[in-house]
Amino acid sequence: MATAKIIYGTAWKKERTTALVVSAVLHGFRAIDTACQPKHYREDLVGAALKTLKEEHGINREDLYIQTKYTPIDGQDRSKPLPYDPHAEIEAQIKASVSISLSNLHAIYLDGLLLHSPLRTLTQTLTAWRTLVELKDSGIVRKIGVSNTYDVATLEALEREGGRRADIVQNRWFEGNGWDNDVWIYCQERGIQYQSFWTLSGSPSLLRHPSIRAIATAKGCTAAQALFRVAQLHGITPLSGTTKEPHMDDAIAAVNLDLSDVQTEVEGILQTVRSHQ
């Protein structure tokens, strides 16, 4: 399927995950992000949602982009069931995690698989990355990438020493890290999909920005929609984890906003964001 312009995020949804994923898809989302990390995600309930969508609404797995993550042990809660033996080799951990993800999601392939974060050392990260490359080459995974990776040197090493350029980088894009300019630009220049989280909640200053407000007024949309669309037009695929159906509708509608006649305001936003380089 075509690359999604917006992705539904399922972190912290707990027992509401199934109902919210079904609702998100029925409201227009066609890409879902999860993780094999019981600490913050119910990947199994995403799978239950996919089953409901197929059986009750005629929406097939192939109609959706499903992305999950291998979470290193430092990101897991050891008090919860782990998706792998933490004492196993990294390659075995990842393959065990992927096996559980496929089972949870009732799937035979994954559209996307990310390292949830770099591992403790670059050597370990490269070992993990080569395993993702192997999984992609086998056809089990279609796109591979990394999350929470804020150092361009790590991304360069994945390509140079790990054998493959990332297809995806998923990072916080917010005022607290200067909107991750170095990595964002790196991805834009190399055709890597840059997925953002905390896009709205982490950027209250942008939502209040006079240029965003001017765009919202001119287009009859919300400030959140305006910010989503500016991001989309400049190499960013936002995640939205909203639990409110009207906000789901707003997020989907944002992709259709034409900002060609408000370029001065768009440049005002970009100038603010780029000034943090």
CSV table of C-alpha atoms in Angstrom, one decimal:
chain,number,residue,atom,x,y,z
A,1,MET,CA,0.0,0.0,0.0
A,2,ALA,CA,1.0,3.6,-0.4
A,3,THR,CA,3.1,5.2,2.3
A,4,ALA,CA,0.7,6.5,5.0
A,5,LYS,CA,0.5,10.2,5.7
A,6,ILE,CA,-0.6,9.6,9.3
A,7,ILE,CA,-0.3,6.7,11.7
A,8,TYR,CA,-2.5,5.6,14.6
A,9,GLY,CA,-0.3,5.1,17.7
A,10,THR,CA,-1.4,2.5,20.3
A,11,ALA,CA,0.8,3.1,23.3
A,12,TRP,CA,-0.8,3.4,26.7
A,13,LYS,CA,-4.2,2.3,25.5
A,14,LYS,CA,-4.3,-0.8,27.8
A,15,GLU,CA,-7.6,-2.6,27.7
A,16,ARG,CA,-9.1,0.0,25.4
A,17,THR,CA,-6.7,-0.9,22.6
A,18,THR,CA,-9.1,-3.1,20.6
A,19,ALA,CA,-12.0,-0.7,20.6
A,20,LEU,CA,-9.8,2.3,19.8
A,21,VAL,CA,-7.9,0.7,16.9
A,22,VAL,CA,-11.2,-0.5,15.4
A,23,SER,CA,-12.6,3.1,15.8
A,24,ALA,CA,-9.4,4.7,14.3
A,25,VAL,CA,-9.6,2.5,11.2
A,26,LEU,CA,-13.3,3.0,10.7
A,27,HIS,CA,-12.6,6.8,10.9
A,28,GLY,CA,-10.0,6.5,8.2
A,29,PHE,CA,-6.6,5.5,9.6
A,30,ARG,CA,-4.9,2.9,7.5
A,31,ALA,CA,-1.6,2.6,9.4
A,32,ILE,CA,-1.2,1.3,12.9
A,33,ASP,CA,1.9,1.4,15.2
A,34,THR,CA,2.4,-0.9,18.1
A,35,ALA,CA,5.3,-2.7,19.9
A,36,CYS,CA,6.0,-6.1,21.4
A,37,GLN,CA,6.4,-4.3,24.8
A,38,PRO,CA,3.8,-5.2,27.4
A,39,LYS,CA,5.0,-2.3,29.5
A,40,HIS,CA,3.3,0.2,27.3
A,41,TYR,CA,1.5,-1.7,24.5
A,42,ARG,CA,-1.2,-4.4,24.1
A,43,GLU,CA,0.0,-5.8,20.8
A,44,ASP,CA,-2.3,-8.7,21.3
A,45,LEU,CA,-5.3,-6.4,21.4
A,46,VAL,CA,-4.2,-4.7,18.2
A,47,GLY,CA,-4.4,-8.2,16.8
A,48,ALA,CA,-7.9,-8.6,18.2
A,49,ALA,CA,-8.9,-5.3,16.5
A,50,LEU,CA,-7.5,-6.5,13.2
A,51,LYS,CA,-9.6,-9.7,13.5
A,52,THR,CA,-12.7,-7.6,14.3
A,53,LEU,CA,-12.1,-5.3,11.3
A,54,LYS,CA,-11.9,-8.3,9.0
A,55,GLU,CA,-14.8,-10.3,10.3
A,56,GLU,CA,-17.2,-7.5,11.1
A,57,HIS,CA,-16.3,-4.7,8.7
A,58,GLY,CA,-14.6,-6.4,5.7
A,59,ILE,CA,-11.3,-4.6,6.1
A,60,ASN,CA,-8.5,-7.0,5.4
A,61,ARG,CA,-5.0,-7.1,6.9
A,62,GLU,CA,-3.6,-6.3,3.4
A,63,ASP,CA,-5.6,-3.0,3.4
A,64,LEU,CA,-3.6,-1.8,6.4
A,65,TYR,CA,0.0,-0.9,7.3
A,66,ILE,CA,1.0,-2.6,10.5
A,67,GLN,CA,4.2,-1.7,12.2
A,68,THR,CA,5.7,-3.1,15.4
A,69,LYS,CA,8.9,-3.0,17.4
A,70,TYR,CA,11.5,-5.1,19.0
A,71,THR,CA,12.1,-3.5,22.4
A,72,PRO,CA,15.5,-4.2,24.0
A,73,ILE,CA,15.6,-5.5,27.6
A,74,ASP,CA,16.3,-2.0,29.0
A,75,GLY,CA,12.9,-0.9,27.7
A,76,GLN,CA,11.0,-3.9,29.0
A,77,ASP,CA,9.3,-4.4,32.4
A,78,ARG,CA,10.7,-7.6,33.8
A,79,SER,CA,7.6,-7.9,36.1
A,80,LYS,CA,5.5,-8.6,32.9
A,81,PRO,CA,5.9,-11.6,30.6
A,82,LEU,CA,8.9,-10.9,28.3
A,83,PRO,CA,8.6,-11.7,24.5
A,84,TYR,CA,12.1,-13.4,24.6
A,85,ASP,CA,14.7,-14.8,26.8
A,86,PRO,CA,16.8,-11.8,28.0
A,87,HIS,CA,19.8,-14.1,28.3
A,88,ALA,CA,19.6,-15.2,24.7
A,89,GLU,CA,21.7,-13.8,21.9
A,90,ILE,CA,20.4,-10.6,20.4
A,91,GLU,CA,19.5,-12.3,17.1
A,92,ALA,CA,17.5,-14.9,18.9
A,93,GLN,CA,15.7,-12.2,21.0
A,94,ILE,CA,14.6,-10.4,17.9
A,95,LYS,CA,13.4,-13.5,16.1
A,96,ALA,CA,11.5,-14.6,19.2
A,97,SER,CA,9.9,-11.1,19.5
A,98,VAL,CA,8.9,-11.1,15.9
A,99,SER,CA,7.4,-14.6,16.2
A,100,ILE,CA,5.2,-13.4,19.1
A,101,SER,CA,4.3,-10.2,17.2
A,102,LEU,CA,3.2,-12.3,14.2
A,103,SER,CA,1.1,-14.5,16.5
A,104,ASN,CA,-0.4,-11.5,18.4
A,105,LEU,CA,-1.3,-9.7,15.1
A,106,HIS,CA,-2.6,-12.9,13.3
A,107,ALA,CA,-0.2,-12.0,10.5
A,108,ILE,CA,2.3,-13.8,8.3
A,109,TYR,CA,4.3,-10.6,7.6
A,110,LEU,CA,5.0,-7.2,9.1
A,111,ASP,CA,4.8,-4.0,7.1
A,112,GLY,CA,7.3,-2.4,9.4
A,113,LEU,CA,9.7,-3.5,12.2
A,114,LEU,CA,11.7,-1.0,14.2
A,115,LEU,CA,14.3,-1.3,16.9
A,116,HIS,CA,12.5,0.5,19.7
A,117,SER,CA,15.8,2.2,20.6
A,118,PRO,CA,19.5,1.7,20.0
A,119,LEU,CA,21.0,-1.0,22.3
A,120,ARG,CA,23.6,-0.3,25.0
A,121,THR,CA,26.5,-0.3,22.6
A,122,LEU,CA,26.9,0.4,18.9
A,123,THR,CA,28.2,-3.1,18.4
A,124,GLN,CA,25.0,-4.5,19.9
A,125,THR,CA,22.9,-2.1,17.8
A,126,LEU,CA,24.6,-3.2,14.6
A,127,THR,CA,24.0,-6.9,15.5
A,128,ALA,CA,20.4,-6.1,16.0
A,129,TRP,CA,20.2,-4.2,12.8
A,130,ARG,CA,21.8,-7.0,10.7
A,131,THR,CA,19.0,-9.2,12.1
A,132,LEU,CA,16.4,-6.8,10.9
A,133,VAL,CA,18.1,-6.7,7.5
A,134,GLU,CA,18.0,-10.5,7.4
A,135,LEU,CA,14.3,-10.5,8.3
A,136,LYS,CA,13.6,-8.0,5.5
A,137,ASP,CA,15.5,-10.1,3.0
A,138,SER,CA,13.5,-13.1,4.0
A,139,GLY,CA,10.2,-11.3,3.2
A,140,ILE,CA,8.8,-11.6,6.8
A,141,VAL,CA,9.3,-7.8,7.2
A,142,ARG,CA,8.8,-5.2,4.4
A,143,LYS,CA,10.4,-2.1,5.9
A,144,ILE,CA,12.9,-1.8,8.8
A,145,GLY,CA,13.9,1.2,10.9
A,146,VAL,CA,14.7,2.6,14.3
A,147,SER,CA,13.0,4.6,17.0
A,148,ASN,CA,14.4,6.9,19.6
A,149,THR,CA,17.5,7.5,17.6
A,150,TYR,CA,18.7,11.1,17.8
A,151,ASP,CA,22.3,10.7,16.6
A,152,VAL,CA,22.9,10.9,12.9
A,153,ALA,CA,26.2,9.0,13.4
A,154,THR,CA,24.1,6.0,14.5
A,155,LEU,CA,22.0,6.1,11.3
A,156,GLU,CA,25.2,6.4,9.2
A,157,ALA,CA,26.7,3.4,11.0
A,158,LEU,CA,23.6,1.3,10.3
A,159,GLU,CA,24.0,1.9,6.6
A,160,ARG,CA,27.8,1.8,6.5
A,161,GLU,CA,28.5,-1.1,8.8
A,162,GLY,CA,25.1,-2.7,9.2
A,163,GLY,CA,24.5,-3.3,5.5
A,164,ARG,CA,21.3,-1.3,4.9
A,165,ARG,CA,19.9,2.2,5.1
A,166,ALA,CA,17.0,2.5,7.4
A,167,ASP,CA,13.6,2.8,5.7
A,168,ILE,CA,12.0,4.5,8.8
A,169,VAL,CA,13.1,6.6,11.7
A,170,GLN,CA,10.5,7.3,14.4
A,171,ASN,CA,11.4,10.0,16.9
A,172,ARG,CA,10.0,12.6,19.3
A,173,TRP,CA,9.5,15.8,17.2
A,174,PHE,CA,9.0,18.5,19.8
A,175,GLU,CA,10.3,21.7,21.2
A,176,GLY,CA,12.1,19.8,24.0
A,177,ASN,CA,14.7,18.5,21.5
A,178,GLY,CA,14.6,21.4,19.1
A,179,TRP,CA,12.4,19.4,16.7
A,180,ASP,CA,15.2,16.9,16.1
A,181,ASN,CA,16.4,18.9,13.2
A,182,ASP,CA,19.6,17.0,12.4
A,183,VAL,CA,17.9,13.6,12.1
A,184,TRP,CA,14.8,15.1,10.4
A,185,ILE,CA,17.0,16.8,7.7
A,186,TYR,CA,19.1,13.6,7.3
A,187,CYS,CA,16.0,11.6,6.6
A,188,GLN,CA,14.6,14.1,4.2
A,189,GLU,CA,17.8,14.2,2.2
A,190,ARG,CA,18.0,10.4,2.0
A,191,GLY,CA,14.4,9.4,1.4
A,192,ILE,CA,13.9,7.9,4.8
A,193,GLN,CA,10.4,8.1,6.2
A,194,TYR,CA,10.6,10.3,9.3
A,195,GLN,CA,7.7,9.4,11.7
A,196,SER,CA,7.1,11.8,14.6
A,197,PHE,CA,5.5,11.4,18.0
A,198,TRP,CA,4.7,14.1,20.6
A,199,THR,CA,4.0,16.2,17.5
A,200,LEU,CA,1.1,18.1,19.1
A,201,SER,CA,1.5,17.5,22.9
A,202,GLY,CA,5.2,18.3,22.8
A,203,SER,CA,4.8,21.5,20.8
A,204,PRO,CA,2.4,23.9,22.6
A,205,SER,CA,4.5,26.8,21.4
A,206,LEU,CA,3.8,25.8,17.7
A,207,LEU,CA,0.1,25.4,18.3
A,208,ARG,CA,0.0,28.9,19.7
A,209,HIS,CA,2.3,30.3,17.0
A,210,PRO,CA,0.8,33.2,15.0
A,211,SER,CA,1.5,31.5,11.7
A,212,ILE,CA,-0.3,28.3,12.7
A,213,ARG,CA,-3.3,30.4,14.0
A,214,ALA,CA,-3.3,32.3,10.7
A,215,ILE,CA,-3.3,29.1,8.7
A,216,ALA,CA,-6.1,27.7,10.8
A,217,THR,CA,-8.2,30.8,10.3
A,218,ALA,CA,-7.6,30.9,6.6
A,219,LYS,CA,-8.4,27.2,6.1
A,220,GLY,CA,-11.2,26.9,8.6
A,221,CYS,CA,-9.3,24.1,10.4
A,222,THR,CA,-7.9,23.6,13.9
A,223,ALA,CA,-4.4,24.5,14.9
A,224,ALA,CA,-3.6,20.8,15.3
A,225,GLN,CA,-4.7,20.1,11.8
A,226,ALA,CA,-2.6,23.0,10.5
A,227,LEU,CA,0.5,21.7,12.3
A,228,PHE,CA,0.0,18.1,11.1
A,229,ARG,CA,-0.3,19.3,7.5
A,230,VAL,CA,2.8,21.5,7.7
A,231,ALA,CA,4.7,18.5,9.1
A,232,GLN,CA,3.4,16.2,6.4
A,233,LEU,CA,4.4,18.6,3.6
A,234,HIS,CA,7.9,18.7,4.9
A,235,GLY,CA,8.9,15.1,5.2
A,236,ILE,CA,7.2,14.1,8.4
A,237,THR,CA,4.6,11.3,9.0
A,238,PRO,CA,2.9,12.1,12.4
A,239,LEU,CA,1.6,9.6,14.8
A,240,SER,CA,-1.7,10.3,16.4
A,241,GLY,CA,-2.8,8.5,19.5
A,242,THR,CA,-6.0,10.3,20.1
A,243,THR,CA,-8.8,8.5,21.9
A,244,LYS,CA,-11.5,10.9,20.7
A,245,GLU,CA,-13.4,10.2,17.5
A,246,PRO,CA,-13.7,13.9,16.4
A,247,HIS,CA,-10.0,14.2,16.7
A,248,MET,CA,-9.5,11.1,14.6
A,249,ASP,CA,-11.6,12.7,11.9
A,250,ASP,CA,-9.6,15.9,12.2
A,251,ALA,CA,-6.3,14.0,11.9
A,252,ILE,CA,-7.5,12.2,8.7
A,253,ALA,CA,-8.9,15.4,7.2
A,254,ALA,CA,-5.7,17.3,7.7
A,255,VAL,CA,-4.0,15.4,4.8
A,256,ASN,CA,-6.4,17.1,2.3
A,257,LEU,CA,-5.5,20.7,3.4
A,258,ASP,CA,-4.1,22.8,0.6
A,259,LEU,CA,-1.6,25.2,2.0
A,260,SER,CA,-0.3,26.6,-1.3
A,261,ASP,CA,-1.9,30.0,-0.7
A,262,VAL,CA,-0.5,30.4,2.8
A,263,GLN,CA,3.2,29.7,2.1
A,264,THR,CA,4.3,32.8,4.0
A,265,GLU,CA,2.8,31.4,7.2
A,266,VAL,CA,4.2,28.0,6.5
A,267,GLU,CA,7.6,29.5,6.1
A,268,GLY,CA,7.1,31.3,9.4
A,269,ILE,CA,6.6,27.9,11.2
A,270,LEU,CA,9.6,26.4,9.4
A,271,GLN,CA,11.8,29.3,10.4
A,272,THR,CA,10.9,28.9,14.0
A,273,VAL,CA,11.6,25.1,13.9
A,274,ARG,CA,14.8,25.3,11.9
A,275,SER,CA,16.2,28.1,14.1
A,276,HIS,CA,16.9,25.3,16.7
A,277,GLN,CA,19.5,23.7,14.5
